[in-house]
PDB file of C-alpha atoms and ligand atoms in Angstrom:
ATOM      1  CA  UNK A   1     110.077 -37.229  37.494  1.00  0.00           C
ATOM      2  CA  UNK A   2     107.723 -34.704  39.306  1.00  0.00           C
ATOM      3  CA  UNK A   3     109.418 -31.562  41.513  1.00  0.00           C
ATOM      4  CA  UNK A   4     107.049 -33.116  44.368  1.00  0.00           C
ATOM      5  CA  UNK A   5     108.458 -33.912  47.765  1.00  0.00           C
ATOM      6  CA  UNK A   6     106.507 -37.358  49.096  1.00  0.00           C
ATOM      7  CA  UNK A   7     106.428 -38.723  52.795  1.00  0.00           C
ATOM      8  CA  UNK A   8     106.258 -42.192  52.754  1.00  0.00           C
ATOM      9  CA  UNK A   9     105.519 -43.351  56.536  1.00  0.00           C
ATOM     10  CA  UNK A  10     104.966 -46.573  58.416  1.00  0.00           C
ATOM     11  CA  UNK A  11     106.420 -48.430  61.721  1.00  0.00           C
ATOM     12  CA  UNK A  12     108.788 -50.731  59.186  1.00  0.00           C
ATOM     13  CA  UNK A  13     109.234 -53.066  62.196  1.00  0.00           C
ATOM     14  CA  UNK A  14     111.060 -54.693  59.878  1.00  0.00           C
ATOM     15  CA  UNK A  15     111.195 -53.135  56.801  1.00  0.00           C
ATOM     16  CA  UNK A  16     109.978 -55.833  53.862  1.00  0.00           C
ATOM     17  CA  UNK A  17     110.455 -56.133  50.336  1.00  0.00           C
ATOM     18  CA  UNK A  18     107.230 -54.906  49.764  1.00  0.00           C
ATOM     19  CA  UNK A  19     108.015 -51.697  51.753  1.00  0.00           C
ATOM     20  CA  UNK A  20     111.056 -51.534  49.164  1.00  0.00           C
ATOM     21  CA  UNK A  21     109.230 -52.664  45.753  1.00  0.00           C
ATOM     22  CA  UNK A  22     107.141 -49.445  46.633  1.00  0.00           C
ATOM     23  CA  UNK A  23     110.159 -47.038  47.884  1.00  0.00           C
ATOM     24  CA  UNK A  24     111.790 -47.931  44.148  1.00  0.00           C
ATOM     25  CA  UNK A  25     108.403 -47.056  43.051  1.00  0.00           C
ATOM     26  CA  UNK A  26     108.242 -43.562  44.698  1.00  0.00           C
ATOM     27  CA  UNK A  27     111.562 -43.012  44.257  1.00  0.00           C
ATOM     28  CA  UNK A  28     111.135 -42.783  40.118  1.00  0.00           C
ATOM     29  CA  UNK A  29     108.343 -40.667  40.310  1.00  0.00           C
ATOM     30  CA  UNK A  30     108.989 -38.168  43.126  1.00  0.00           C
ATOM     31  CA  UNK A  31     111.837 -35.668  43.426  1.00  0.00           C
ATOM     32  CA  UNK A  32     112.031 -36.249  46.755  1.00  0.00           C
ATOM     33  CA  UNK A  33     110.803 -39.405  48.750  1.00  0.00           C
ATOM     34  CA  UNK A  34     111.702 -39.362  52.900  1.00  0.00           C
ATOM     35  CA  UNK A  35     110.720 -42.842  54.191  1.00  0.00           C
ATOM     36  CA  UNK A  36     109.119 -41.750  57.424  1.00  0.00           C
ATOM     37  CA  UNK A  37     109.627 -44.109  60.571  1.00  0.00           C
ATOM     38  CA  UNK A  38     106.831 -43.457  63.577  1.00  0.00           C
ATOM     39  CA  UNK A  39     108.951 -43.142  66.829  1.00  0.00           C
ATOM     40  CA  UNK A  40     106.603 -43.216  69.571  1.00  0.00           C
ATOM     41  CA  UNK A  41     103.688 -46.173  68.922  1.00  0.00           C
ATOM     42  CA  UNK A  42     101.723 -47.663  70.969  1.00  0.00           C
ATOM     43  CA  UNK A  43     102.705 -50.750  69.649  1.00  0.00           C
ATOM     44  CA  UNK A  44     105.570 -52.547  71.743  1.00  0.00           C
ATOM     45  CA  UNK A  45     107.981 -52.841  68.592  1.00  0.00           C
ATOM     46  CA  UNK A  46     110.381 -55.862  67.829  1.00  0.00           C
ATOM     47  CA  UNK A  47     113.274 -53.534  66.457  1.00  0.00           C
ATOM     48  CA  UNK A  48     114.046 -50.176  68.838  1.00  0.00           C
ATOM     49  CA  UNK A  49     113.670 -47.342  66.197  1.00  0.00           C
ATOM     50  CA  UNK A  50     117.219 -47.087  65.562  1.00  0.00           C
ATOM     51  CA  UNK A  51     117.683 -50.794  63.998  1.00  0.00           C
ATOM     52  CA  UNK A  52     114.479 -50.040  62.292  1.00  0.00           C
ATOM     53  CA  UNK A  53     116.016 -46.432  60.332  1.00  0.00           C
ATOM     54  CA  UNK A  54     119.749 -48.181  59.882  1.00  0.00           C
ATOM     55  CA  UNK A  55     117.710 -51.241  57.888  1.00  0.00           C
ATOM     56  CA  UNK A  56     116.250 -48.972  56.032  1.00  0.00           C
ATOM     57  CA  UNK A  57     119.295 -46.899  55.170  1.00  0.00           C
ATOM     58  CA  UNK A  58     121.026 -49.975  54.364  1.00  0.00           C
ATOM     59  CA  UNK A  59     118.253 -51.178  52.252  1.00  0.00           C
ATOM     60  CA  UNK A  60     117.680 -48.024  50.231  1.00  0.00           C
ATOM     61  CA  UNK A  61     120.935 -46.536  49.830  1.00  0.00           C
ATOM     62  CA  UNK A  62     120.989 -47.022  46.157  1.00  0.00           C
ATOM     63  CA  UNK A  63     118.595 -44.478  45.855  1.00  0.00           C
ATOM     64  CA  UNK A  64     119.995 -41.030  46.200  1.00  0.00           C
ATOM     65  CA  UNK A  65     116.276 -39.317  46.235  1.00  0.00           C
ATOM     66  CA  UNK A  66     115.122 -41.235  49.479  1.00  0.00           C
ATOM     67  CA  UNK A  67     115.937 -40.133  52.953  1.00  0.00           C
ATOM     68  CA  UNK A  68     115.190 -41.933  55.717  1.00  0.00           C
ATOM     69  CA  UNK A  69     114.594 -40.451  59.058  1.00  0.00           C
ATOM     70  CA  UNK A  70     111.795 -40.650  62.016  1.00  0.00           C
ATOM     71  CA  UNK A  71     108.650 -38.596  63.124  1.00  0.00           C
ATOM     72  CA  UNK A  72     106.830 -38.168  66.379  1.00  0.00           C
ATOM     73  CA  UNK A  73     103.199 -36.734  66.785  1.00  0.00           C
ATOM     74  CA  UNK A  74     100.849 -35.889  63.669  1.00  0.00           C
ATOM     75  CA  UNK A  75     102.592 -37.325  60.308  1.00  0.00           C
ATOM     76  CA  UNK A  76     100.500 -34.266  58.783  1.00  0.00           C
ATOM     77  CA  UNK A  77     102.834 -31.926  60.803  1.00  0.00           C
ATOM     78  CA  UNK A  78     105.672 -33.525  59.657  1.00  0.00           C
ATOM     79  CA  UNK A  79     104.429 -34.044  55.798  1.00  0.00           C
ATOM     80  CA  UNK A  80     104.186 -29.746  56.542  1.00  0.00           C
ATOM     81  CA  UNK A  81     107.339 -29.603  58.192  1.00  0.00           C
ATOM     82  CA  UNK A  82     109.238 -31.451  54.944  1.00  0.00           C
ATOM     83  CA  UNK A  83     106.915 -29.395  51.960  1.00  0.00           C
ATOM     84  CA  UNK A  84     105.621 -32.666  50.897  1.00  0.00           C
ATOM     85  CA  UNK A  85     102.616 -32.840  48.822  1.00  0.00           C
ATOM     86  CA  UNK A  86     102.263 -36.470  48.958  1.00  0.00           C
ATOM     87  CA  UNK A  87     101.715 -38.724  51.834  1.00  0.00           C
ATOM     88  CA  UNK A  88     102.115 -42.188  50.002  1.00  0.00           C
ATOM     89  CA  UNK A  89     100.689 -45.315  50.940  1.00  0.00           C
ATOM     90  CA  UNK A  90     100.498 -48.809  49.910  1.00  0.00           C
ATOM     91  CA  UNK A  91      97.642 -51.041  49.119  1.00  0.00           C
ATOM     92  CA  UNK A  92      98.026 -54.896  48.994  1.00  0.00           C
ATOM     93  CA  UNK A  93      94.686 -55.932  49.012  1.00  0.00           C
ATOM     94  CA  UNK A  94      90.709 -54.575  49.515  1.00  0.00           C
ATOM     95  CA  UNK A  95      91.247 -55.339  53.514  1.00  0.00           C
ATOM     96  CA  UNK A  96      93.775 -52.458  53.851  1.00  0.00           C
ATOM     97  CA  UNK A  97      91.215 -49.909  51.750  1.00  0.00           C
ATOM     98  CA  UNK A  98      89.355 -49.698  55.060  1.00  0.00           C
ATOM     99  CA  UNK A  99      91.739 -48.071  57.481  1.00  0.00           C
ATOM    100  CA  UNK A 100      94.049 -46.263  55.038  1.00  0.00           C
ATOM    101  CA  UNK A 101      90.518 -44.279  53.828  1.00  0.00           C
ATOM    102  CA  UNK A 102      90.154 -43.036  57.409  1.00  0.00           C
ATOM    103  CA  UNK A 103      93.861 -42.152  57.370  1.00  0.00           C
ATOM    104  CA  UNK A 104      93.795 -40.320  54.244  1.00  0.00           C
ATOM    105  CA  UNK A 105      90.473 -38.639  54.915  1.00  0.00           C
ATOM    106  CA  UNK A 106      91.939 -37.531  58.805  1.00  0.00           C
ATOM    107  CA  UNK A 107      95.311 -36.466  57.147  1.00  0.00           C
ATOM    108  CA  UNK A 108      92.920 -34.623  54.669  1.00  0.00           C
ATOM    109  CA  UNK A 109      91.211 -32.868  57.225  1.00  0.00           C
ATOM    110  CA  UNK A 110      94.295 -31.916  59.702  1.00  0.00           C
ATOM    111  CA  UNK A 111      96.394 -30.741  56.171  1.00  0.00           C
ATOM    112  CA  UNK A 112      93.996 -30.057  53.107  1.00  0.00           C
ATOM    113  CA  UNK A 113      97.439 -29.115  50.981  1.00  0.00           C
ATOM    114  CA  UNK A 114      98.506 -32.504  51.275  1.00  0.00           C
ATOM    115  CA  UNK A 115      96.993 -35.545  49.132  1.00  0.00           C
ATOM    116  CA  UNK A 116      97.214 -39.007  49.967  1.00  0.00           C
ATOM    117  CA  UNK A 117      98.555 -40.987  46.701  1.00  0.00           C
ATOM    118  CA  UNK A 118      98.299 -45.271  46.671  1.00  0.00           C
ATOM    119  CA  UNK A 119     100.735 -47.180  44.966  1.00  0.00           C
ATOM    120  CA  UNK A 120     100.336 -50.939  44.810  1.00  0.00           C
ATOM    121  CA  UNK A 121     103.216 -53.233  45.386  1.00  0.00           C
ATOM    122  CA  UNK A 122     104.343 -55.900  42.787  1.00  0.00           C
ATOM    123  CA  UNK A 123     101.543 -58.885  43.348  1.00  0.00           C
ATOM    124  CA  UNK A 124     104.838 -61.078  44.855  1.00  0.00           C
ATOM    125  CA  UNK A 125     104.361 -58.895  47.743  1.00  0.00           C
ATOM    126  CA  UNK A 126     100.589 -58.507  47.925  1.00  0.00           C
ATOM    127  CA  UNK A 127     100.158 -61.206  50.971  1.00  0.00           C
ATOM    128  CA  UNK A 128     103.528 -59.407  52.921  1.00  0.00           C
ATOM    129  CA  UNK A 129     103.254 -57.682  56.150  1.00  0.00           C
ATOM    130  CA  UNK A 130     105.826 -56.892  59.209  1.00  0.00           C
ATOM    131  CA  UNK A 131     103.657 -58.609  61.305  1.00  0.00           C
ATOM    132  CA  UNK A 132     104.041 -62.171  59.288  1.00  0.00           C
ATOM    133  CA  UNK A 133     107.368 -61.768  58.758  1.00  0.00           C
ATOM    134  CA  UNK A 134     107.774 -61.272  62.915  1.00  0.00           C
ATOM    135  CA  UNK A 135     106.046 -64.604  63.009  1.00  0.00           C
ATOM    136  CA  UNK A 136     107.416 -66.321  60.507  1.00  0.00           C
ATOM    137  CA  UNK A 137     110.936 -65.377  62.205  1.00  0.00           C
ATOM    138  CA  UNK A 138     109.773 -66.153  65.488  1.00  0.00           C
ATOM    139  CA  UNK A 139     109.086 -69.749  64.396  1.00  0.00           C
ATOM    140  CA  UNK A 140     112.515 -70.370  62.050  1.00  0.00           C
ATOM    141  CA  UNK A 141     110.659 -70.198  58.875  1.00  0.00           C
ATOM    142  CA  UNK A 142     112.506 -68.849  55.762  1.00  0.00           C
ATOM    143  CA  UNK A 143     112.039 -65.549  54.641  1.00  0.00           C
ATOM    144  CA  UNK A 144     114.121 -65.366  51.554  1.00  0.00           C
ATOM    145  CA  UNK A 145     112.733 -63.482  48.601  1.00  0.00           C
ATOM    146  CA  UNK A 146     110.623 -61.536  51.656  1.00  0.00           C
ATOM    147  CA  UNK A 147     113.292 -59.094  53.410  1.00  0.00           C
ATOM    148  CA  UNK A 148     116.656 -57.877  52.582  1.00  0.00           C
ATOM    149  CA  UNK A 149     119.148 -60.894  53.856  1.00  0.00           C
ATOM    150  CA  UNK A 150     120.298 -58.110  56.282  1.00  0.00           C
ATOM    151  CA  UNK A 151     117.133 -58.062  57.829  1.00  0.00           C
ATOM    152  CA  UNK A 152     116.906 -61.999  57.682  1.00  0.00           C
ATOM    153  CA  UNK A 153     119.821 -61.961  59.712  1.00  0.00           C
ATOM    154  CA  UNK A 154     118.661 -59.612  62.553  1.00  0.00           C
ATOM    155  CA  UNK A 155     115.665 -61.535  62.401  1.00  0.00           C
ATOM    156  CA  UNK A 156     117.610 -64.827  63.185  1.00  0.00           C
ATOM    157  CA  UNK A 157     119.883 -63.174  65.742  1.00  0.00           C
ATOM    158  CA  UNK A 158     116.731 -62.169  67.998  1.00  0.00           C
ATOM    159  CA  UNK A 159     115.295 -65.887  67.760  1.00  0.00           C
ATOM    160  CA  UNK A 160     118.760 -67.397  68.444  1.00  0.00           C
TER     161      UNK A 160
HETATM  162  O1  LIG B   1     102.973 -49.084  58.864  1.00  0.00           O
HETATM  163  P1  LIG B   1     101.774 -48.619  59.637  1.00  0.00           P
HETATM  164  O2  LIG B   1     101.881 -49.073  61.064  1.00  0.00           O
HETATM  165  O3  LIG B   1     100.481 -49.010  58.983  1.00  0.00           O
HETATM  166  O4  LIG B   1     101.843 -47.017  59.648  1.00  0.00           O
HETATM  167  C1  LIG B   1     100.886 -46.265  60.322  1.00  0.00           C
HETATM  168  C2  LIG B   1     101.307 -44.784  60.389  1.00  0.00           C
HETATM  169  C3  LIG B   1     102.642 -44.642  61.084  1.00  0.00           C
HETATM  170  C4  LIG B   1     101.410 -44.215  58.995  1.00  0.00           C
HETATM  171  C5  LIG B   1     100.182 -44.030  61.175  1.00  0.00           C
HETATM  172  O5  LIG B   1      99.964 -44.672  62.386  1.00  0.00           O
HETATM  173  C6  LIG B   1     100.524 -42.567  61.454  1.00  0.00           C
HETATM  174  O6  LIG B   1     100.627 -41.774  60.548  1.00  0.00           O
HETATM  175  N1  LIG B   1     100.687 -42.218  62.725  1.00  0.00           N
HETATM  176  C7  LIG B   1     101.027 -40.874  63.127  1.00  0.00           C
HETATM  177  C8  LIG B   1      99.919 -40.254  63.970  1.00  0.00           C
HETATM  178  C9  LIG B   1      98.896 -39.560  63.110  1.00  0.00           C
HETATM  179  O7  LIG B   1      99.201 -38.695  62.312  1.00  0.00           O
HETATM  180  N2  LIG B   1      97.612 -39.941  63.300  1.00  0.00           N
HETATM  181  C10 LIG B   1      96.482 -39.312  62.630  1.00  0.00           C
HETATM  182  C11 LIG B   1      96.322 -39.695  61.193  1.00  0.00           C
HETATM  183  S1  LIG B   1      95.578 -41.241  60.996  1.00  0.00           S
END
């Protein structure tokens, strides 16, 4: 394990097994890995921040290197804020390479100390996002194998 301190940010809205195949990930090669929850979005969100952070704690708490908490404004402030070297991201698939270049590169440019590092998730999880799982949920589907069953459950409770 490396004495770097990584950021690992998203909106989680909910939090997926590929989110957590990557945490594990970051988790065995960082010292330190905060899973970083966006507060204010412009998105309208299906989980209020606070369901959102206590999935995630739930979900992760076998790992004693990753803390979860939330950010607002500029995640390279925060990155600063924590002494992280690492933002890390991850890639599914040649459509996300678009937007998480300009990420990177604007993170690059607003903090030069900090480098952007992508990880890819476990090819099970290379098709999963929030947003399908939201849909998926919406409609009664089954999304076993996809998010923690504590998350399933939420999921079912708002569609009940
Ligand atoms: O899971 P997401 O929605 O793809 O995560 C996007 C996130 C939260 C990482 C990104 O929107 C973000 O970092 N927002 C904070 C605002 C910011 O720093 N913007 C400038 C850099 S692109």
């Amino acid at each position: 394990m490396i004495s770097v301190i990584a950021v690992y940010p998203g909106s989680f809205d909910p939090v997926t097994n590929g989110h957590l195949d990557l945490i594990e990930r970051g988790s065995k090669i960082f010292e330190r890995l905060y899973v970083a929850v966006l507060r204010n979005q412009d998105k309208d969100p299906m989980f209020e921040i606070d369901e959102r952070l206590d999935m995630l704690r739930q979900a992760t708490s076998a790992w004693p290197n990753v803390e979860i908490d939330a950010f607002n404004g500029l995640l390279a402030d925060y990155a600063r804020d924590k002494q992280a070297r690492v933002i890390l991201r991850g890639i599914r698939a040649v459509s996300d390479y678009e937007y998480e270049l300009q990420m990177a590169l604007m993170n690059r440019k607003l903090e030069p100390q900090v480098e952007t590092v992508f990880m890819l998730p476990a090819e099970a999880y290379s098709f999963l996002s929030s947003r399908l799982v939201r849909e998926v949920a919406r409609f009664g589907g089954s999304l076993r194998g996809l998010v923690p069953p504590a998350v399933e459950e939420r999921l079912r409770k708002k569609f009940r």
